[in-house]
């Protein structure tokens, strides 16, 4: 299979990235991530006292997962906070990869485009491989590329809403105007059909968390998302038919039997 | 000397290095990272990093994330 996802010089078979938060238990998280087939997982850093055990739990998982780690800067609101957290992440997790989040609004967790560009510029200069969580604004995306981001992660809809692809026109525009940039739909995906749709539209991958973690059966949902992303990617590669305004028969009409009767019926004549 | 450790005031005997303070607080191993007054401090410089009264320490460790 030559259809690899290429990000910052690394190749991946899976086009589904998953978060590690909100699961009912660490065991279900591990099982779900495995079922998703994901090769890139997100995690984070928080203040902890030495007695708190979450650090050890996630650390043990990191050691055995074999996944590319993608630490995030969730909750940061300024470039200064981002830089400090990014450097701490790089030291602990031993990776330059960073899911850059600069939140501009507490209510819908919308990325702050100005802080995002400023932080991305500084992080790239410090050697980070930045994957910014951004809005679907073409101009903001171009600026992020200008400062050295090689991958962009536009939102489908606000984090945790499950509303899917909120603004398909903007997303389609991004895809068409940035044909060579790896684009990952991050956030807002609630159902496998939405992930599949993103892949059919030509996005390179999908990143999600809540839709799996908060499912009644997270492991089964992880499997479902894996299949949906694979299906959507295959459909994109296969080439979707063009939409048409009028019906067009799929069964051949040539040599149809009884054709004389139907013509006379249409004309209202008696046989 | 009073320091703000993860947002909570804590008292220490006298002026000490960051590595001494971390040891007193019980941090071991390498699964945590530190910022002093909002700036990242690399692990290799803990011993040379002097702390002053009122300094704010943020000590972080891995957590789940989305």
Short mmCIF file of C-alpha atoms in Angstrom, two decimals:
data_model
loop_
_atom_site.label_atom_id
_atom_site.label_comp_id
_atom_site.label_asym_id
_atom_site.label_seq_id
_atom_site.Cartn_x
_atom_site.Cartn_y
_atom_site.Cartn_z
CA UNK A 1 0.00 0.00 0.00
CA UNK A 2 1.61 3.24 -1.14
CA UNK A 3 -1.15 5.42 0.27
CA UNK A 4 0.73 6.63 3.32
CA UNK A 5 0.00 9.70 5.42
CA UNK A 6 3.15 11.84 5.37
CA UNK A 7 3.65 14.40 8.14
CA UNK A 8 6.95 16.15 8.82
CA UNK A 9 8.89 13.46 7.01
CA UNK A 10 7.28 10.54 8.82
CA UNK A 11 4.93 8.03 7.22
CA UNK A 12 1.84 6.50 8.76
CA UNK A 13 -0.60 3.84 7.61
CA UNK A 14 -3.46 5.11 9.77
CA UNK A 15 -5.22 8.37 8.98
CA UNK A 16 -7.04 8.53 12.28
CA UNK A 17 -5.43 10.42 15.18
CA UNK A 18 -7.01 10.03 18.60
CA UNK A 19 -6.94 11.74 21.96
CA UNK A 20 -6.46 9.92 25.27
CA UNK A 21 -8.87 11.93 27.44
CA UNK A 22 -12.37 11.41 28.85
CA UNK A 23 -12.40 7.59 28.78
CA UNK A 24 -14.28 5.71 31.52
CA UNK A 25 -11.02 4.03 32.59
CA UNK A 26 -7.36 3.78 31.56
CA UNK A 27 -7.98 0.19 30.45
CA UNK A 28 -10.80 1.22 28.10
CA UNK A 29 -8.61 4.06 26.79
CA UNK A 30 -5.84 1.62 25.90
CA UNK A 31 -8.20 -0.85 24.30
CA UNK A 32 -9.95 1.89 22.33
CA UNK A 33 -6.73 3.40 21.01
CA UNK A 34 -5.64 -0.07 19.90
CA UNK A 35 -9.01 -0.69 18.21
CA UNK A 36 -8.77 2.66 16.40
CA UNK A 37 -5.54 1.56 14.73
CA UNK A 38 -4.18 5.06 15.38
CA UNK A 39 -0.45 5.65 15.21
CA UNK A 40 -0.54 9.20 16.57
CA UNK A 41 -2.03 10.00 19.98
CA UNK A 42 -2.51 13.28 21.80
CA UNK A 43 -1.79 13.91 25.45
CA UNK A 44 -0.92 16.85 27.65
CA UNK A 45 0.81 18.18 30.76
CA UNK A 46 -0.72 19.54 33.93
CA UNK A 47 0.44 20.63 37.35
CA UNK A 48 0.79 17.59 39.57
CA UNK A 49 2.11 16.86 43.03
CA UNK A 50 4.44 13.86 43.38
CA UNK A 51 1.64 11.82 44.97
CA UNK A 52 -0.72 12.13 42.02
CA UNK A 53 -0.73 9.01 39.92
CA UNK A 54 -2.14 10.11 36.59
CA UNK A 55 1.33 11.04 35.40
CA UNK A 56 2.59 7.54 36.05
CA UNK A 57 -0.44 5.91 34.45
CA UNK A 58 -0.10 7.85 31.22
CA UNK A 59 3.67 7.45 31.30
CA UNK A 60 3.36 3.66 31.47
CA UNK A 61 1.02 3.79 28.50
CA UNK A 62 3.39 6.00 26.53
CA UNK A 63 6.18 3.51 27.02
CA UNK A 64 4.21 0.64 25.55
CA UNK A 65 2.02 2.33 22.91
CA UNK A 66 4.65 2.69 20.19
CA UNK A 67 2.63 5.64 18.85
CA UNK A 68 3.95 8.99 17.71
CA UNK A 69 3.15 11.31 20.61
CA UNK A 70 1.45 14.59 19.90
CA UNK A 71 1.48 16.68 23.09
CA UNK A 72 -1.02 19.52 23.06
CA UNK A 73 -1.06 22.99 24.57
CA UNK A 74 -4.73 22.78 25.49
CA UNK A 75 -5.93 25.58 27.71
CA UNK A 76 -3.16 28.03 26.76
CA UNK A 77 -4.35 31.51 25.89
CA UNK A 78 -1.11 33.35 25.17
CA UNK A 79 2.02 32.60 23.13
CA UNK A 80 4.11 32.91 26.31
CA UNK A 81 2.15 30.13 28.03
CA UNK A 82 2.39 28.04 24.88
CA UNK A 83 6.18 28.36 24.59
CA UNK A 84 6.76 27.31 28.22
CA UNK A 85 4.38 24.34 27.96
CA UNK A 86 5.86 23.31 24.61
CA UNK A 87 9.39 23.28 26.00
CA UNK A 88 8.23 21.27 29.02
CA UNK A 89 6.46 18.82 26.68
CA UNK A 90 9.55 18.40 24.53
CA UNK A 91 11.67 17.64 27.57
CA UNK A 92 9.27 15.10 29.05
CA UNK A 93 7.96 13.38 25.94
CA UNK A 94 11.16 13.60 23.95
CA UNK A 95 9.45 14.79 20.78
CA UNK A 96 9.45 18.01 18.75
CA UNK A 97 5.89 17.33 17.62
CA UNK A 98 3.32 19.68 19.07
CA UNK A 99 -0.42 20.13 18.69
CA UNK A 100 -0.56 23.90 19.02
CA UNK A 101 -3.64 25.27 20.71
CA UNK A 102 -4.12 28.93 21.56
CA UNK A 103 -7.65 29.43 22.75
CA UNK A 104 -9.29 32.76 21.97
CA UNK A 105 -12.73 32.24 23.46
CA UNK A 106 -13.77 30.29 26.55
CA UNK A 107 -17.30 29.66 25.31
CA UNK A 108 -16.62 27.84 22.06
CA UNK A 109 -12.88 27.21 22.48
CA UNK A 110 -12.25 28.94 19.17
CA UNK A 111 -8.55 29.25 18.30
CA UNK A 112 -7.08 32.76 18.55
CA UNK A 113 -5.66 33.28 15.04
CA UNK A 114 -3.30 36.09 16.04
CA UNK A 115 -1.82 34.27 19.04
CA UNK A 116 -1.64 31.11 16.96
CA UNK A 117 0.49 32.66 14.23
CA UNK A 118 2.77 34.40 16.74
CA UNK A 119 3.26 31.21 18.76
CA UNK A 120 3.76 29.06 15.67
CA UNK A 121 6.48 31.38 14.34
CA UNK A 122 8.40 31.19 17.62
CA UNK A 123 7.95 27.43 17.99
CA UNK A 124 9.14 26.72 14.45
CA UNK A 125 12.24 28.81 15.15
CA UNK A 126 12.82 26.68 18.25
CA UNK A 127 12.73 23.54 16.15
CA UNK A 128 9.22 22.32 16.89
CA UNK A 129 7.15 20.45 14.34
CA UNK A 130 3.95 22.37 14.80
CA UNK A 131 0.48 21.02 14.02
CA UNK A 132 -1.79 23.99 14.73
CA UNK A 133 -5.43 23.54 15.70
CA UNK A 134 -6.90 26.42 13.68
CA UNK A 135 -10.13 27.75 12.26
CA UNK A 136 -11.15 27.09 8.66
CA UNK A 137 -10.03 30.59 7.59
CA UNK A 138 -7.95 30.39 4.40
CA UNK A 139 -5.91 33.50 5.17
CA UNK A 140 -5.05 32.35 8.69
CA UNK A 141 -4.04 28.98 7.27
CA UNK A 142 -1.78 30.61 4.70
CA UNK A 143 -0.09 32.68 7.40
CA UNK A 144 0.52 29.55 9.45
CA UNK A 145 2.20 27.98 6.43
CA UNK A 146 4.22 31.17 5.91
CA UNK A 147 5.71 30.94 9.42
CA UNK A 148 6.78 27.34 8.84
CA UNK A 149 3.94 24.98 9.76
CA UNK A 150 3.93 22.00 7.39
CA UNK A 151 0.62 20.56 8.58
CA UNK A 152 -2.65 22.31 9.46
CA UNK A 153 -5.51 21.09 11.61
CA UNK A 154 -8.65 23.13 10.86
CA UNK A 155 -11.64 22.53 13.09
CA UNK A 156 -14.71 20.68 11.87
CA UNK A 157 -16.71 22.41 14.60
CA UNK A 158 -15.95 23.46 18.20
CA UNK A 159 -14.22 20.91 20.45
CA UNK A 160 -16.54 18.36 21.98
CA UNK A 161 -19.68 19.44 20.12
CA UNK A 162 -19.98 16.47 17.77
CA UNK A 163 -21.51 18.71 15.11
CA UNK A 164 -19.32 17.46 12.31
CA UNK A 165 -18.22 19.64 9.40
CA UNK A 166 -19.82 22.95 10.30
CA UNK A 167 -18.67 25.00 7.32
CA UNK A 168 -18.12 22.78 4.33
CA UNK A 169 -17.66 25.68 1.95
CA UNK A 170 -14.66 26.97 3.91
CA UNK A 171 -13.24 23.48 4.33
CA UNK A 172 -13.63 22.70 0.64
CA UNK A 173 -11.93 26.00 -0.15
CA UNK A 174 -9.00 25.09 2.08
CA UNK A 175 -8.66 21.75 0.35
CA UNK A 176 -8.74 23.27 -3.11
CA UNK A 177 -6.45 26.21 -2.37
CA UNK A 178 -3.89 24.26 -0.36
CA UNK A 179 -3.69 21.07 -2.42
CA UNK A 180 -0.21 20.07 -1.25
CA UNK A 181 -0.59 20.76 2.47
CA UNK A 182 -1.47 17.87 4.77
CA UNK A 183 -4.81 18.93 6.27
CA UNK A 184 -6.22 17.14 9.29
CA UNK A 185 -9.75 17.82 10.48
CA UNK A 186 -9.42 18.33 14.22
CA UNK A 187 -12.30 18.66 16.62
CA UNK A 188 -16.06 18.55 16.36
CA UNK A 189 -16.36 15.14 14.74
CA UNK A 190 -19.21 13.26 16.41
CA UNK A 191 -19.99 10.32 14.13
CA UNK A 192 -18.05 7.99 11.86
CA UNK A 193 -20.10 9.23 8.89
CA UNK A 194 -18.73 12.73 9.51
CA UNK A 195 -15.16 11.43 9.59
CA UNK A 196 -15.81 9.56 6.39
CA UNK A 197 -17.22 12.69 4.80
CA UNK A 198 -14.07 14.62 5.72
CA UNK A 199 -11.97 11.95 4.06
CA UNK A 200 -14.20 11.90 0.98
CA UNK A 201 -13.69 15.67 0.71
CA UNK A 202 -9.99 15.02 0.45
CA UNK A 203 -8.71 15.76 3.92
CA UNK A 204 -5.61 13.77 4.77
CA UNK A 205 -6.64 12.62 8.23
CA UNK A 206 -9.03 13.16 11.13
CA UNK A 207 -8.25 13.82 14.79
CA UNK A 208 -10.91 13.18 17.42
CA UNK A 209 -11.39 12.19 21.02
CA UNK A 210 -14.80 12.74 22.59
CA UNK A 211 -16.81 10.83 19.99
CA UNK A 212 -14.95 7.65 20.91
CA UNK A 213 -14.34 8.26 24.61
CA UNK A 214 -17.96 9.20 25.33
CA UNK A 215 -19.59 6.46 23.25
CA UNK A 216 -21.54 3.82 25.13
CA UNK A 217 -19.01 1.31 23.84
CA UNK A 218 -15.77 3.23 23.18
CA UNK A 219 -13.86 0.23 21.82
CA UNK A 220 -16.54 -0.56 19.26
CA UNK A 221 -16.80 3.11 18.32
CA UNK A 222 -13.03 3.28 17.84
CA UNK A 223 -13.26 0.36 15.44
CA UNK A 224 -16.12 2.09 13.66
CA UNK A 225 -14.10 5.28 13.20
CA UNK A 226 -11.16 3.29 11.90
CA UNK A 227 -13.36 1.73 9.21
CA UNK A 228 -15.07 5.02 8.38
CA UNK A 229 -11.77 6.81 7.82
CA UNK A 230 -10.47 3.94 5.70
CA UNK A 231 -13.70 3.91 3.70
CA UNK A 232 -13.70 7.66 3.15
CA UNK A 233 -10.09 7.61 2.02
CA UNK A 234 -10.74 4.74 -0.39
CA UNK A 235 -13.73 6.64 -1.79
CA UNK A 236 -11.62 9.73 -2.33
CA UNK A 237 -8.97 7.70 -4.13
CA UNK A 238 -11.63 5.94 -6.21
CA UNK A 239 -13.16 9.23 -7.36
CA UNK A 240 -16.73 10.14 -6.51
CA UNK A 241 -19.28 10.59 -9.28
CA UNK A 242 -20.46 14.09 -10.11
CA UNK A 243 -23.80 15.18 -8.72
CA UNK A 244 -26.56 15.73 -11.32
CA UNK A 245 -29.72 17.75 -11.26
CA UNK A 246 -31.91 15.29 -13.15
CA UNK A 247 -32.43 11.56 -12.95
CA UNK A 248 -30.56 9.29 -15.27
CA UNK A 249 -31.47 5.61 -15.59
CA UNK A 250 -28.89 3.14 -14.40
CA UNK A 251 -30.61 0.25 -16.22
CA UNK A 252 -30.26 0.30 -20.02
CA UNK A 253 -33.47 1.38 -21.81
CA UNK A 254 -32.52 -0.02 -25.21
CA UNK A 255 -34.57 -3.12 -26.19
CA UNK A 256 -36.94 -2.68 -23.30
CA UNK A 257 -39.96 -5.05 -23.61
CA UNK A 258 -43.57 -3.79 -23.75
CA UNK A 259 -42.42 -0.37 -24.85
CA UNK A 260 -45.42 0.07 -27.12
CA UNK A 261 -47.86 -0.36 -24.23
CA UNK A 262 -46.20 2.33 -22.14
CA UNK A 263 -46.24 4.79 -25.02
CA UNK A 264 -49.97 4.22 -25.61
CA UNK A 265 -50.66 4.54 -21.86
CA UNK A 266 -48.86 7.89 -21.77
CA UNK A 267 -50.92 9.14 -24.70
CA UNK A 268 -54.18 8.10 -23.00
CA UNK A 269 -55.11 5.80 -25.89
CA UNK A 270 -56.94 2.51 -25.58
CA UNK A 271 -54.98 -0.59 -26.49
CA UNK B 1 11.72 31.63 52.07
CA UNK B 2 8.25 31.35 50.64
CA UNK B 3 7.67 29.96 47.13
CA UNK B 4 4.49 29.49 45.17
CA UNK B 5 4.44 25.82 44.16
CA UNK B 6 1.74 24.97 41.64
CA UNK B 7 -0.25 27.91 42.94
CA UNK B 8 0.14 27.11 46.64
CA UNK B 9 2.44 29.01 49.02
CA UNK B 10 5.06 26.77 50.63
CA UNK B 11 7.85 27.65 53.06
CA UNK B 12 11.45 26.53 52.76
CA UNK B 13 14.26 26.95 55.24
CA UNK B 14 16.57 29.23 53.31
CA UNK B 15 17.73 30.13 49.85
CA UNK B 16 18.04 26.90 47.91
CA UNK B 17 18.58 25.67 44.39
CA UNK B 18 15.72 24.37 42.29
CA UNK B 19 17.06 20.82 42.53
CA UNK B 20 17.04 20.96 46.35
CA UNK B 21 13.50 22.30 46.42
CA UNK B 22 12.27 19.62 44.04
CA UNK B 23 13.91 16.95 46.16
CA UNK B 24 12.29 18.31 49.32
CA UNK B 25 8.92 18.31 47.57
CA UNK B 26 9.36 14.65 46.68
CA UNK B 27 9.77 14.85 42.90
CA UNK B 28 11.82 11.92 41.60
CA UNK B 29 12.65 10.51 38.21
CA UNK B 30 12.21 12.34 34.90
CA UNK B 31 8.48 12.36 34.29
CA UNK B 32 7.99 15.97 35.26
CA UNK B 33 9.11 19.35 33.95
CA UNK B 34 9.45 22.75 35.56
CA UNK B 35 8.85 26.40 34.80
CA UNK B 36 9.95 29.18 37.15
CA UNK B 37 7.97 32.41 36.94
CA UNK B 38 6.42 31.15 33.72
CA UNK B 39 9.70 30.31 31.97
CA UNK B 40 10.81 26.76 31.19
CA UNK B 41 13.86 25.56 33.12
CA UNK B 42 15.74 22.67 31.45
CA UNK B 43 16.43 19.68 33.67
CA UNK B 44 20.18 20.01 33.20
CA UNK B 45 20.16 23.41 34.91
CA UNK B 46 18.17 22.55 38.06
CA UNK B 47 21.28 22.58 40.27
CA UNK B 48 22.49 25.97 39.04
CA UNK B 49 19.04 27.55 39.21
CA UNK B 50 18.80 29.71 42.34
CA UNK B 51 15.36 30.50 43.67
CA UNK B 52 14.33 33.75 45.27
CA UNK B 53 11.56 34.42 47.79
CA UNK B 54 8.22 34.75 46.04
CA UNK B 55 9.25 32.78 42.97
CA UNK B 56 6.47 30.83 41.31
CA UNK B 57 7.12 27.21 40.35
CA UNK B 58 4.99 25.22 37.94
CA UNK B 59 5.74 21.51 38.05
CA UNK B 60 3.89 19.48 35.41
CA UNK B 61 3.52 15.81 34.54
CA UNK B 62 1.81 13.88 31.73
CA UNK B 63 -1.98 13.71 31.65
CA UNK B 64 -4.49 12.42 29.16
CA UNK B 65 -5.40 14.95 26.47
CA UNK B 66 -7.40 15.49 23.32
#
